[in-house]
CSV table of C-alpha atoms in Angstrom, one decimal:
chain,number,residue,atom,x,y,z
Y,1,MET,CA,-17.4,-10.1,-11.8
Y,2,ARG,CA,-17.8,-6.5,-13.1
Y,3,ILE,CA,-15.9,-3.5,-11.9
Y,4,GLY,CA,-18.6,-2.3,-9.5
Y,5,GLU,CA,-18.7,-5.7,-7.8
Y,6,LEU,CA,-14.9,-5.7,-7.5
Y,7,ALA,CA,-14.9,-2.2,-6.1
Y,8,GLU,CA,-17.4,-3.1,-3.6
Y,9,ARG,CA,-15.8,-6.4,-2.4
Y,10,ALA,CA,-12.4,-4.7,-2.3
Y,11,GLY,CA,-13.7,-1.7,-0.4
Y,12,THR,CA,-12.6,0.9,-3.0
Y,13,SER,CA,-14.1,2.7,-6.0
Y,14,ALA,CA,-14.4,1.8,-9.7
Y,15,ARG,CA,-12.3,4.9,-10.4
Y,16,THR,CA,-9.5,3.7,-8.2
Y,17,LEU,CA,-9.6,0.2,-10.0
Y,18,ARG,CA,-9.4,2.0,-13.4
Y,19,TYR,CA,-6.4,3.9,-12.0
Y,20,TYR,CA,-4.7,0.7,-10.9
Y,21,GLU,CA,-5.4,-0.7,-14.3
Y,22,GLN,CA,-3.9,2.4,-16.1
Y,23,HIS,CA,-0.8,1.8,-14.1
Y,24,GLY,CA,-0.6,-1.9,-15.0
Y,25,LEU,CA,-1.2,-3.3,-11.5
Y,26,ILE,CA,-4.5,-5.1,-12.5
Y,27,GLU,CA,-5.6,-6.1,-15.9
Y,28,ALA,CA,-9.3,-6.5,-16.9
Y,29,ARG,CA,-10.6,-8.9,-19.4
Y,30,ARG,CA,-13.2,-7.5,-21.6
Y,31,THR,CA,-16.5,-9.2,-22.4
Y,32,THR,CA,-18.0,-9.2,-25.9
Y,33,ASN,CA,-20.0,-6.1,-25.1
Y,34,GLY,CA,-16.9,-4.3,-23.7
Y,35,TYR,CA,-17.5,-4.6,-20.0
Y,36,ARG,CA,-14.5,-5.0,-17.8
Y,37,GLU,CA,-14.5,-8.5,-16.3
Y,38,TYR,CA,-12.5,-9.5,-13.1
Y,39,ASP,CA,-12.0,-12.7,-11.0
Y,40,GLU,CA,-11.0,-13.7,-7.5
Y,41,ARG,CA,-7.3,-13.3,-8.4
Y,42,ASP,CA,-7.9,-9.6,-9.3
Y,43,LEU,CA,-9.7,-9.1,-5.9
Y,44,ARG,CA,-6.7,-10.6,-4.1
Y,45,LEU,CA,-4.4,-8.2,-6.0
Y,46,VAL,CA,-6.5,-5.3,-5.2
Y,47,ARG,CA,-6.6,-6.2,-1.5
Y,48,GLU,CA,-2.9,-6.5,-1.4
Y,49,ILE,CA,-2.5,-3.2,-3.1
Y,50,ARG,CA,-4.9,-1.6,-0.7
Y,51,SER,CA,-3.3,-3.2,2.3
Y,52,LEU,CA,0.2,-1.9,1.3
Y,53,LEU,CA,-1.1,1.6,0.6
Y,54,ASP,CA,-2.9,1.7,3.9
Y,55,ILE,CA,0.4,1.1,5.8
Y,56,GLY,CA,2.4,3.8,3.9
Y,57,PHE,CA,3.7,2.2,0.7
Y,58,ASN,CA,3.4,4.2,-2.5
Y,59,LEU,CA,1.7,2.8,-5.5
Y,60,GLU,CA,4.9,1.9,-7.4
Y,61,ASP,CA,6.1,0.0,-4.3
Y,62,THR,CA,3.2,-2.3,-4.6
Y,63,ARG,CA,4.2,-3.6,-8.0
Y,64,PRO,CA,6.6,-6.3,-6.8
Y,65,PHE,CA,4.1,-7.6,-4.4
Y,66,VAL,CA,1.5,-7.8,-7.2
Y,67,GLU,CA,4.0,-9.4,-9.6
Y,68,CYS,CA,4.9,-11.9,-6.9
Y,69,LEU,CA,1.3,-12.9,-6.4
Y,70,ARG,CA,0.7,-13.2,-10.2
Y,71,SER,CA,3.7,-15.7,-10.3
Y,72,GLY,CA,1.6,-18.0,-8.1
Y,73,ARG,CA,3.3,-17.3,-4.7
Y,74,ALA,CA,1.1,-17.6,-1.6
Y,75,SER,CA,2.2,-14.2,-0.4
Y,76,GLY,CA,3.2,-11.0,-2.2
Y,77,ALA,CA,6.2,-10.7,0.1
Y,78,GLU,CA,8.0,-13.9,-0.9
Y,79,CYS,CA,9.9,-12.7,-3.9
Y,80,PRO,CA,13.3,-10.9,-3.9
Y,81,ALA,CA,11.9,-7.7,-5.3
Y,82,SER,CA,9.2,-7.6,-2.6
Y,83,ILE,CA,11.8,-8.2,0.1
Y,84,GLU,CA,13.9,-5.5,-1.2
Y,85,VAL,CA,11.0,-3.0,-1.0
Y,86,LEU,CA,10.3,-4.3,2.6
Y,87,SER,CA,13.9,-3.7,3.5
Y,88,ARG,CA,13.9,-0.2,2.1
Y,89,LYS,CA,10.7,0.7,3.8
Y,90,LEU,CA,12.0,-0.8,7.2
Y,91,ALA,CA,15.1,1.4,6.8
Y,92,ASP,CA,13.0,4.5,6.0
Y,93,LEU,CA,10.8,3.7,9.1
Y,94,ASP,CA,13.8,3.2,11.3
Y,95,SER,CA,15.2,6.6,10.1
Y,96,CYS,CA,12.0,8.4,10.8
Y,97,ILE,CA,11.6,6.8,14.2
Y,98,ALA,CA,15.2,8.0,15.1
Y,99,ARG,CA,14.4,11.5,13.9
Y,100,LEU,CA,11.1,11.5,16.1
Y,101,GLN,CA,13.0,10.3,19.1
Y,102,ALA,CA,15.5,13.0,18.8
Y,103,VAL,CA,12.7,15.6,18.6
Y,104,ARG,CA,11.0,13.9,21.5
Y,105,ASP,CA,14.2,14.1,23.5
Y,106,LEU,CA,14.5,17.8,22.7
Y,107,VAL,CA,10.9,18.6,23.6
Y,108,ARG,CA,11.3,16.6,26.9
Y,109,SER,CA,14.4,18.5,27.8
Y,110,GLU,CA,12.7,21.9,27.0
Y,111,PHE,CA,9.7,20.9,29.1
Y,112,GLU,CA,11.9,19.7,32.1
Y,113,GLN,CA,13.8,23.0,32.0
Y,114,ALA,CA,10.5,25.0,31.9
Y,115,ILE,CA,9.2,23.1,34.9
Y,116,GLU,CA,12.4,23.6,36.9
Y,117,GLU,CA,12.5,27.4,36.1
Y,118,GLU,CA,8.8,27.7,37.1
Y,119,GLN,CA,9.4,26.3,40.6
């Protein structure tokens, strides 16, 4: 399939696909007339990248997942490098949640004090 079809099927733009290619996440084959050519494996890679970006991973974090899929694994999360990225992301999320909980507790305390003073 050509770049436009891949973009449409993956729910992204041709520009984004060229960006992924520039960063080595996908690799187009070239036809004799120079058109980029992709297959179903590339679609799967792009969907994996998009899925990870949608949940907050950065582009470089997607690389181990892409490489894992390229190695023939059923899931991009099955390889040690992917598991390391998942572990790091989970720790980041836990830290963020803890900070948000502390802020929530502070705001709740201020709110409760304000209500008591008003009565």
